[in-house]
Amino acid sequence: MSEFKADKIDNEKVRDALNTCTMCGFCKAVCPSFKSIGWDTAVSRGRIILTYGLLSGQLEVDDSVVENMYTCTTCADCVRRCPSNVEIVDVIEMCRSDLVKNGHILPKHKAVADSVLKYNNPYGEERPVADTLGMKPHKAKIGYFAGCTATYREKKIAAASLSILKKLGADFTTLDEVCCGSVLQRIGVDEKETIALMKKNVEAIKSLGVETLVISCSGCYRMFKIEYPKFVEVPFTVLHISEYLAKQDLKLKSLGDVKVTYHDPCHLGRHCKVYDAPREVLKKFPGINFKEMKFNKSASHCCGGGGGVRSAYPEEAKDIAGTRLDEAGFADIVVSTCPFCVANLAASAGDRKVKVIDLTELVDNNL
């Protein structure tokens, strides 16, 4: 155990959260990590108590405290369900920031953070994004921001996005992009490092005269829409690629009689309120056999891949994804709009007879 010094934790906000929380258990009913772990310390009301205990000096940091603060996917379903309107995710991320400042960073997360600071991406890849995508940045009205995961791991998503933009005859360019900063912010790394990444990205985009930024990744989109404006000026329109495609006249082939459903990414849906655009794109497929899962849109259940959970606690991430795939058991195809969701759901599918695919891949394959 060790002494904990609070720096980023807002004393008043945590006290208000603790005093406002009625311990009703609504968060418990929807928390994805609780479904996997089963302890109250791994649910929002428990994490508020842990944060207050650290802040007040009544609790010392040990491995169990760190684990319970980092098994949160930051899906914000607890925020949606909270009758007292407690901003629980904010409390958790403040606590994470101070855990890191006090030297309590998980080894997997330290490796990820070190990679971002050294290589500008969390995967230890030495090649810049633009080189990897195979297109040199140039002046254009539309800038395509692939994000680290679609560039280095889920490469089909970036390839499909570029292919669609070419087929549509768009005036677009790739970018000298670096990590958007979401990974560092979710882990709790020093805010100055995240702001430095923000400035690099905005300057690179501005230098090419980009008027509209189109983004593949829901996490990156959330950063540009919600976090970037807090620290830097964003002088261009920001669209998730589903929003861009929803406005296009897409001539798509029929998917046939396969059953299709859609998984709302937490960062695109609950965090940014983008629900309609992906569904409008799916409606463009002639005669599509589409059915919603029981829990959809704002009530969509998390895939388990966010908040740093998959990198540090892969078994918990797999368990959470399994419950979501069970809910989609009627479907032949599960479509999503986030590389993290696609990666975690696909990796957890096992012998289920279901195809998990990003919306851009589905569109490109049938455009």
Tab-separated table of C-alpha atoms in Angstrom:
chain	number	residue	atom	x	y	z
A	1	MET	CA	0.000	0.000	0.000
A	2	SER	CA	1.087	3.612	-0.495
A	3	GLU	CA	0.070	7.201	0.231
A	4	PHE	CA	-2.276	8.807	-2.275
A	5	LYS	CA	-2.073	12.524	-3.103
A	6	ALA	CA	-5.070	13.923	-4.936
A	7	ASP	CA	-4.397	16.505	-7.619
A	8	LYS	CA	-6.877	16.183	-10.503
A	9	ILE	CA	-9.774	14.885	-8.411
A	10	ASP	CA	-12.315	17.660	-7.912
A	11	ASN	CA	-13.038	17.527	-4.161
A	12	GLU	CA	-16.415	19.225	-4.467
A	13	LYS	CA	-17.518	17.123	-7.438
A	14	VAL	CA	-16.673	13.844	-5.693
A	15	ARG	CA	-18.374	14.897	-2.456
A	16	ASP	CA	-21.454	15.963	-4.417
A	17	ALA	CA	-21.453	12.649	-6.290
A	18	LEU	CA	-21.219	10.691	-3.036
A	19	ASN	CA	-23.936	12.752	-1.363
A	20	THR	CA	-26.207	12.654	-4.431
A	21	CYS	CA	-25.833	8.942	-5.141
A	22	THR	CA	-28.738	7.112	-3.469
A	23	MET	CA	-27.103	3.679	-3.893
A	24	CYS	CA	-30.230	2.663	-5.815
A	25	GLY	CA	-28.390	0.154	-7.971
A	26	PHE	CA	-29.640	1.410	-11.339
A	27	CYS	CA	-26.014	1.600	-12.464
A	28	LYS	CA	-25.530	-1.973	-11.296
A	29	ALA	CA	-28.324	-3.118	-13.580
A	30	VAL	CA	-26.529	-1.889	-16.725
A	31	CYS	CA	-22.809	-1.901	-15.856
A	32	PRO	CA	-20.919	-4.191	-18.284
A	33	SER	CA	-17.959	-4.749	-15.964
A	34	PHE	CA	-20.264	-5.741	-13.110
A	35	LYS	CA	-21.786	-8.406	-15.345
A	36	SER	CA	-18.315	-9.887	-15.759
A	37	ILE	CA	-16.857	-9.329	-12.272
A	38	GLY	CA	-19.893	-9.425	-9.964
A	39	TRP	CA	-18.601	-7.196	-7.153
A	40	ASP	CA	-20.044	-3.836	-6.099
A	41	THR	CA	-16.581	-2.289	-6.147
A	42	ALA	CA	-16.658	-2.845	-9.919
A	43	VAL	CA	-19.825	-0.806	-10.410
A	44	SER	CA	-20.240	2.966	-10.471
A	45	ARG	CA	-21.608	3.431	-6.963
A	46	GLY	CA	-18.701	1.384	-5.632
A	47	ARG	CA	-16.163	3.366	-7.648
A	48	ILE	CA	-17.507	6.642	-6.244
A	49	ILE	CA	-16.926	5.308	-2.732
A	50	LEU	CA	-13.412	4.163	-3.654
A	51	THR	CA	-12.618	7.593	-5.110
A	52	TYR	CA	-13.904	9.350	-2.010
A	53	GLY	CA	-11.942	6.965	0.206
A	54	LEU	CA	-8.724	7.852	-1.644
A	55	LEU	CA	-9.528	11.571	-1.580
A	56	SER	CA	-10.279	11.615	2.150
A	57	GLY	CA	-7.294	9.470	3.097
A	58	GLN	CA	-9.518	6.720	4.491
A	59	LEU	CA	-8.332	4.308	1.817
A	60	GLU	CA	-4.844	3.418	0.642
A	61	VAL	CA	-4.039	2.330	-2.890
A	62	ASP	CA	-3.565	-1.375	-3.493
A	63	ASP	CA	-3.939	-3.654	-6.505
A	64	SER	CA	-7.655	-4.189	-5.908
A	65	VAL	CA	-8.369	-0.451	-5.928
A	66	VAL	CA	-6.469	0.008	-9.193
A	67	GLU	CA	-8.229	-2.955	-10.791
A	68	ASN	CA	-11.677	-1.722	-9.835
A	69	MET	CA	-11.001	1.746	-11.233
A	70	TYR	CA	-9.652	0.363	-14.502
A	71	THR	CA	-12.246	-2.295	-15.302
A	72	CYS	CA	-14.672	0.496	-16.234
A	73	THR	CA	-15.194	0.690	-20.021
A	74	THR	CA	-16.345	4.353	-19.717
A	75	CYS	CA	-19.456	3.332	-21.661
A	76	ALA	CA	-21.581	5.864	-19.697
A	77	ASP	CA	-24.647	3.611	-19.513
A	78	CYS	CA	-24.565	4.256	-15.774
A	79	VAL	CA	-24.792	8.001	-16.479
A	80	ARG	CA	-27.842	7.376	-18.663
A	81	ARG	CA	-29.573	5.327	-15.972
A	82	CYS	CA	-28.608	7.417	-12.955
A	83	PRO	CA	-31.792	9.043	-11.546
A	84	SER	CA	-29.599	11.496	-9.622
A	85	ASN	CA	-27.686	12.622	-12.731
A	86	VAL	CA	-24.274	11.855	-11.268
A	87	GLU	CA	-21.483	12.317	-13.854
A	88	ILE	CA	-19.853	9.070	-12.824
A	89	VAL	CA	-17.462	8.666	-15.751
A	90	ASP	CA	-15.933	12.076	-14.978
A	91	VAL	CA	-15.282	10.960	-11.398
A	92	ILE	CA	-13.678	7.709	-12.541
A	93	GLU	CA	-11.403	9.456	-15.047
A	94	MET	CA	-10.328	12.043	-12.469
A	95	CYS	CA	-9.433	9.215	-10.120
A	96	ARG	CA	-7.477	7.418	-12.837
A	97	SER	CA	-5.492	10.570	-13.547
A	98	ASP	CA	-4.427	10.836	-9.919
A	99	LEU	CA	-3.628	7.127	-9.717
A	100	VAL	CA	-1.198	7.607	-12.611
A	101	LYS	CA	0.284	10.726	-11.012
A	102	ASN	CA	0.894	8.656	-7.878
A	103	GLY	CA	2.723	6.015	-9.900
A	104	HIS	CA	-0.119	3.488	-10.115
A	105	ILE	CA	-0.281	2.699	-13.805
A	106	LEU	CA	-0.949	-0.800	-15.082
A	107	PRO	CA	1.988	-2.330	-17.013
A	108	LYS	CA	-0.097	-2.825	-20.171
A	109	HIS	CA	-1.274	0.775	-20.003
A	110	LYS	CA	2.246	2.078	-19.419
A	111	ALA	CA	3.415	0.262	-22.545
A	112	VAL	CA	0.550	1.781	-24.526
A	113	ALA	CA	1.224	5.292	-23.193
A	114	ASP	CA	4.970	5.009	-23.837
A	115	SER	CA	4.242	3.910	-27.405
A	116	VAL	CA	1.962	6.890	-28.031
A	117	LEU	CA	4.598	9.287	-26.709
A	118	LYS	CA	7.388	7.658	-28.737
A	119	TYR	CA	5.657	6.602	-31.965
A	120	ASN	CA	2.440	8.701	-31.957
A	121	ASN	CA	0.325	5.538	-31.838
A	122	PRO	CA	-0.436	2.928	-29.159
A	123	TYR	CA	0.788	-0.061	-31.175
A	124	GLY	CA	4.530	0.572	-31.355
A	125	GLU	CA	4.374	1.083	-35.113
A	126	GLU	CA	7.234	3.185	-36.461
A	127	ARG	CA	5.652	4.081	-39.816
A	128	PRO	CA	3.532	7.269	-39.888
A	129	VAL	CA	-0.175	6.909	-40.647
A	130	ALA	CA	0.023	8.548	-44.081
A	131	ASP	CA	2.821	6.178	-45.160
A	132	THR	CA	0.873	3.166	-43.922
A	133	LEU	CA	-2.271	4.233	-45.776
A	134	GLY	CA	-0.237	4.658	-48.962
A	135	MET	CA	-1.384	8.184	-49.821
A	136	LYS	CA	0.577	11.380	-49.382
A	137	PRO	CA	-1.268	14.268	-47.711
A	138	HIS	CA	-2.135	17.189	-50.011
A	139	LYS	CA	-4.459	20.182	-50.121
A	140	ALA	CA	-8.108	19.095	-50.192
A	141	LYS	CA	-11.525	20.057	-48.846
A	142	ILE	CA	-12.070	16.743	-47.052
A	143	GLY	CA	-9.545	15.251	-44.645
A	144	TYR	CA	-9.786	11.564	-43.786
A	145	PHE	CA	-8.720	10.772	-40.211
A	146	ALA	CA	-8.281	7.001	-39.994
A	147	GLY	CA	-7.232	6.697	-36.353
A	148	CYS	CA	-4.594	4.333	-35.006
A	149	THR	CA	-6.676	1.151	-34.816
A	150	ALA	CA	-8.027	1.326	-38.382
A	151	THR	CA	-4.518	2.176	-39.611
A	152	TYR	CA	-2.442	-0.437	-37.847
A	153	ARG	CA	-4.796	-3.235	-36.740
A	154	GLU	CA	-8.253	-3.173	-38.351
A	155	LYS	CA	-6.758	-2.152	-41.694
A	156	LYS	CA	-9.799	-3.204	-43.719
A	157	ILE	CA	-11.743	-0.305	-42.224
A	158	ALA	CA	-9.281	2.343	-43.400
A	159	ALA	CA	-8.935	0.647	-46.800
A	160	ALA	CA	-12.725	0.546	-47.232
A	161	SER	CA	-13.073	4.186	-46.211
A	162	LEU	CA	-10.447	5.314	-48.729
A	163	SER	CA	-12.035	3.151	-51.417
A	164	ILE	CA	-15.477	4.674	-50.811
A	165	LEU	CA	-14.149	8.221	-50.950
A	166	LYS	CA	-12.431	7.434	-54.272
A	167	LYS	CA	-15.557	5.801	-55.726
A	168	LEU	CA	-17.618	8.837	-54.747
A	169	GLY	CA	-15.118	11.160	-56.417
A	170	ALA	CA	-14.526	13.124	-53.221
A	171	ASP	CA	-11.845	15.796	-53.022
A	172	PHE	CA	-10.060	14.247	-50.064
A	173	THR	CA	-6.663	13.697	-48.512
A	174	THR	CA	-5.060	11.559	-45.859
A	175	LEU	CA	-3.347	13.412	-43.029
A	176	ASP	CA	-0.093	13.543	-41.131
A	177	GLU	CA	-2.169	12.442	-38.154
A	178	VAL	CA	-0.981	11.291	-34.753
A	179	CYS	CA	-2.957	9.517	-32.025
A	180	CYS	CA	-6.047	11.578	-31.222
A	181	GLY	CA	-5.225	11.333	-27.496
A	182	SER	CA	-8.208	9.251	-26.440
A	183	VAL	CA	-6.006	6.398	-25.238
A	184	LEU	CA	-3.978	8.680	-22.974
A	185	GLN	CA	-7.066	10.435	-21.639
A	186	ARG	CA	-8.876	7.183	-20.818
A	187	ILE	CA	-5.782	5.823	-19.025
A	188	GLY	CA	-5.231	9.052	-17.091
A	189	VAL	CA	-1.878	10.175	-18.494
A	190	ASP	CA	-0.817	13.798	-17.873
A	191	GLU	CA	-3.214	16.159	-19.636
A	192	LYS	CA	-0.327	18.114	-21.184
A	193	GLU	CA	0.595	15.099	-23.321
A	194	THR	CA	-2.940	14.804	-24.681
A	195	ILE	CA	-3.143	18.512	-25.473
A	196	ALA	CA	0.161	18.291	-27.361
A	197	LEU	CA	-1.353	15.578	-29.596
A	198	MET	CA	-4.459	17.696	-30.127
A	199	LYS	CA	-2.376	20.646	-31.286
A	200	LYS	CA	-0.339	18.485	-33.687
A	201	ASN	CA	-3.476	17.094	-35.298
A	202	VAL	CA	-5.299	20.402	-35.642
A	203	GLU	CA	-2.245	22.124	-37.152
A	204	ALA	CA	-1.704	19.268	-39.635
A	205	ILE	CA	-5.361	19.414	-40.708
A	206	LYS	CA	-5.420	23.215	-40.979
A	207	SER	CA	-2.218	23.255	-43.062
A	208	LEU	CA	-3.984	21.302	-45.827
A	209	GLY	CA	-6.969	23.647	-46.036
A	210	VAL	CA	-9.372	20.942	-44.889
A	211	GLU	CA	-12.950	22.142	-44.427
A	212	THR	CA	-14.529	18.832	-43.357
A	213	LEU	CA	-12.850	16.137	-41.300
A	214	VAL	CA	-14.247	12.617	-41.799
A	215	ILE	CA	-13.375	10.108	-39.081
A	216	SER	CA	-13.588	6.291	-38.976
A	217	CYS	CA	-13.184	5.728	-35.242
A	218	SER	CA	-15.898	6.551	-32.719
A	219	GLY	CA	-13.294	7.241	-30.028
A	220	CYS	CA	-11.417	9.668	-32.277
A	221	TYR	CA	-14.708	11.294	-33.262
A	222	ARG	CA	-15.619	11.806	-29.614
A	223	MET	CA	-12.260	13.447	-28.974
A	224	PHE	CA	-12.650	15.934	-31.838
A	225	LYS	CA	-16.289	16.699	-31.002
A	226	ILE	CA	-16.168	16.857	-27.208
A	227	GLU	CA	-12.600	17.019	-25.865
A	228	TYR	CA	-10.664	19.026	-28.483
A	229	PRO	CA	-12.848	22.168	-28.219
A	230	LYS	CA	-12.041	22.336	-24.483
A	231	PHE	CA	-8.359	22.917	-25.242
A	232	VAL	CA	-7.874	23.938	-28.899
A	233	GLU	CA	-9.805	25.706	-31.647
A	234	VAL	CA	-11.305	23.290	-34.180
A	235	PRO	CA	-11.842	25.409	-37.340
A	236	PHE	CA	-13.398	22.715	-39.522
A	237	THR	CA	-16.523	20.571	-39.580
A	238	VAL	CA	-16.153	17.165	-37.925
A	239	LEU	CA	-18.187	14.200	-39.232
A	240	HIS	CA	-18.155	10.543	-38.382
A	241	ILE	CA	-17.951	8.621	-41.641
A	242	SER	CA	-21.480	7.303	-41.080
A	243	GLU	CA	-22.721	10.919	-41.004
A	244	TYR	CA	-20.854	11.629	-44.231
A	245	LEU	CA	-22.209	8.505	-45.964
A	246	ALA	CA	-25.767	9.200	-44.824
A	247	LYS	CA	-25.664	12.365	-46.961
A	248	GLN	CA	-24.395	10.578	-50.087
A	249	ASP	CA	-26.375	9.040	-52.937
A	250	LEU	CA	-25.064	5.503	-52.514
A	251	LYS	CA	-25.921	2.958	-55.190
A	252	LEU	CA	-25.722	-0.224	-53.157
A	253	LYS	CA	-26.342	-3.861	-54.055
A	254	SER	CA	-28.778	-5.972	-52.084
A	255	LEU	CA	-27.392	-8.059	-49.236
A	256	GLY	CA	-29.885	-10.802	-49.966
A	257	ASP	CA	-31.852	-12.539	-47.235
A	258	VAL	CA	-29.229	-12.282	-44.494
A	259	LYS	CA	-30.385	-10.898	-41.143
A	260	VAL	CA	-28.600	-7.709	-40.154
A	261	THR	CA	-28.407	-5.838	-36.861
A	262	TYR	CA	-26.471	-2.808	-35.670
A	263	HIS	CA	-24.350	-2.323	-32.547
A	264	ASP	CA	-24.124	1.275	-31.299
A	265	PRO	CA	-20.597	2.147	-30.147
A	266	CYS	CA	-20.711	3.872	-26.752
A	267	HIS	CA	-18.539	6.808	-27.820
A	268	LEU	CA	-20.548	7.456	-30.988
A	269	GLY	CA	-23.939	6.812	-29.422
A	270	ARG	CA	-24.311	7.694	-25.742
A	271	HIS	CA	-21.370	10.102	-25.683
A	272	CYS	CA	-22.042	11.934	-28.991
A	273	LYS	CA	-25.721	11.130	-29.636
A	274	VAL	CA	-25.121	9.835	-33.183
A	275	TYR	CA	-27.767	7.143	-33.619
A	276	ASP	CA	-29.599	7.834	-36.870
A	277	ALA	CA	-26.784	8.236	-39.409
A	278	PRO	CA	-25.543	4.609	-39.379
A	279	ARG	CA	-29.114	3.338	-39.625
A	280	GLU	CA	-29.844	5.698	-42.521
A	281	VAL	CA	-26.860	4.222	-44.365
A	282	LEU	CA	-28.092	0.673	-43.724
A	283	LYS	CA	-31.511	1.638	-45.114
A	284	LYS	CA	-29.809	2.428	-48.418
A	285	PHE	CA	-29.266	-1.320	-48.997
A	286	PRO	CA	-32.243	-2.435	-51.121
A	287	GLY	CA	-34.667	-4.661	-49.198
A	288	ILE	CA	-32.345	-5.040	-46.222
A	289	ASN	CA	-33.555	-7.528	-43.603
A	290	PHE	CA	-32.707	-5.354	-40.591
A	291	LYS	CA	-33.738	-5.893	-36.992
A	292	GLU	CA	-32.714	-3.959	-33.896
A	293	MET	CA	-31.298	-5.704	-30.861
A	294	LYS	CA	-33.417	-5.364	-27.711
A	295	PHE	CA	-30.934	-2.900	-26.239
A	296	ASN	CA	-30.174	-0.278	-28.865
A	297	LYS	CA	-29.400	3.404	-29.358
A	298	SER	CA	-29.032	5.118	-25.946
A	299	ALA	CA	-29.728	1.811	-24.173
A	300	SER	CA	-27.199	-0.149	-26.230
A	301	HIS	CA	-24.974	-2.448	-24.205
A	302	CYS	CA	-21.212	-1.968	-24.356
A	303	CYS	CA	-18.971	-4.291	-26.398
A	304	GLY	CA	-16.331	-4.291	-23.635
A	305	GLY	CA	-13.522	-2.925	-25.797
A	306	GLY	CA	-13.225	0.622	-24.451
A	307	GLY	CA	-11.752	2.484	-21.507
A	308	GLY	CA	-8.490	0.545	-21.643
A	309	VAL	CA	-10.231	-2.637	-20.476
A	310	ARG	CA	-9.334	-4.799	-23.461
A	311	SER	CA	-5.616	-4.049	-23.191
A	312	ALA	CA	-5.352	-4.586	-19.422
A	313	TYR	CA	-8.175	-7.047	-18.721
A	314	PRO	CA	-8.821	-9.019	-21.937
A	315	GLU	CA	-10.870	-11.747	-20.263
A	316	GLU	CA	-13.331	-9.225	-18.849
A	317	ALA	CA	-13.537	-7.560	-22.270
A	318	LYS	CA	-14.244	-10.934	-23.861
A	319	ASP	CA	-16.966	-11.742	-21.314
A	320	ILE	CA	-18.686	-8.410	-21.942
A	321	ALA	CA	-18.523	-8.906	-25.716
A	322	GLY	CA	-20.003	-12.363	-25.296
A	323	THR	CA	-23.111	-11.009	-23.608
A	324	ARG	CA	-23.567	-8.501	-26.419
A	325	LEU	CA	-23.169	-11.179	-29.090
A	326	ASP	CA	-25.742	-13.314	-27.284
A	327	GLU	CA	-28.185	-10.424	-27.658
A	328	ALA	CA	-27.465	-10.434	-31.404
A	329	GLY	CA	-27.965	-14.179	-31.674
A	330	PHE	CA	-30.731	-13.834	-34.281
A	331	ALA	CA	-28.461	-12.019	-36.763
A	332	ASP	CA	-26.143	-13.234	-39.512
A	333	ILE	CA	-24.294	-9.917	-39.639
A	334	VAL	CA	-23.532	-7.490	-36.797
A	335	VAL	CA	-22.579	-4.077	-38.159
A	336	SER	CA	-20.816	-1.442	-36.086
A	337	THR	CA	-19.076	1.884	-36.666
A	338	CYS	CA	-16.024	1.671	-34.436
A	339	PRO	CA	-12.771	-0.278	-34.945
A	340	PHE	CA	-12.639	-1.141	-31.232
A	341	CYS	CA	-16.164	-2.578	-31.259
A	342	VAL	CA	-15.514	-4.536	-34.448
A	343	ALA	CA	-12.218	-5.902	-33.113
A	344	ASN	CA	-13.535	-6.919	-29.699
A	345	LEU	CA	-16.800	-8.422	-30.912
A	346	ALA	CA	-15.101	-10.329	-33.744
A	347	ALA	CA	-12.363	-11.657	-31.446
A	348	SER	CA	-14.979	-12.834	-28.956
A	349	ALA	CA	-17.338	-14.457	-31.452
A	350	GLY	CA	-15.790	-17.916	-31.054
A	351	ASP	CA	-17.821	-20.517	-32.935
A	352	ARG	CA	-20.897	-18.308	-33.219
A	353	LYS	CA	-22.141	-18.203	-36.808
A	354	VAL	CA	-22.130	-14.431	-37.054
A	355	LYS	CA	-20.076	-11.983	-39.099
A	356	VAL	CA	-18.965	-8.777	-37.381
A	357	ILE	CA	-18.163	-6.009	-39.845
A	358	ASP	CA	-17.645	-2.267	-39.918
A	359	LEU	CA	-20.245	-0.248	-41.813
A	360	THR	CA	-17.610	1.096	-44.224
A	361	GLU	CA	-16.566	-2.433	-45.216
A	362	LEU	CA	-20.166	-3.426	-45.835
A	363	VAL	CA	-20.747	-0.331	-47.960
A	364	ASP	CA	-17.502	-0.656	-49.930
A	365	ASN	CA	-18.092	-4.347	-50.663
A	366	ASN	CA	-21.488	-3.541	-52.162
A	367	LEU	CA	-20.969	-0.110	-53.729
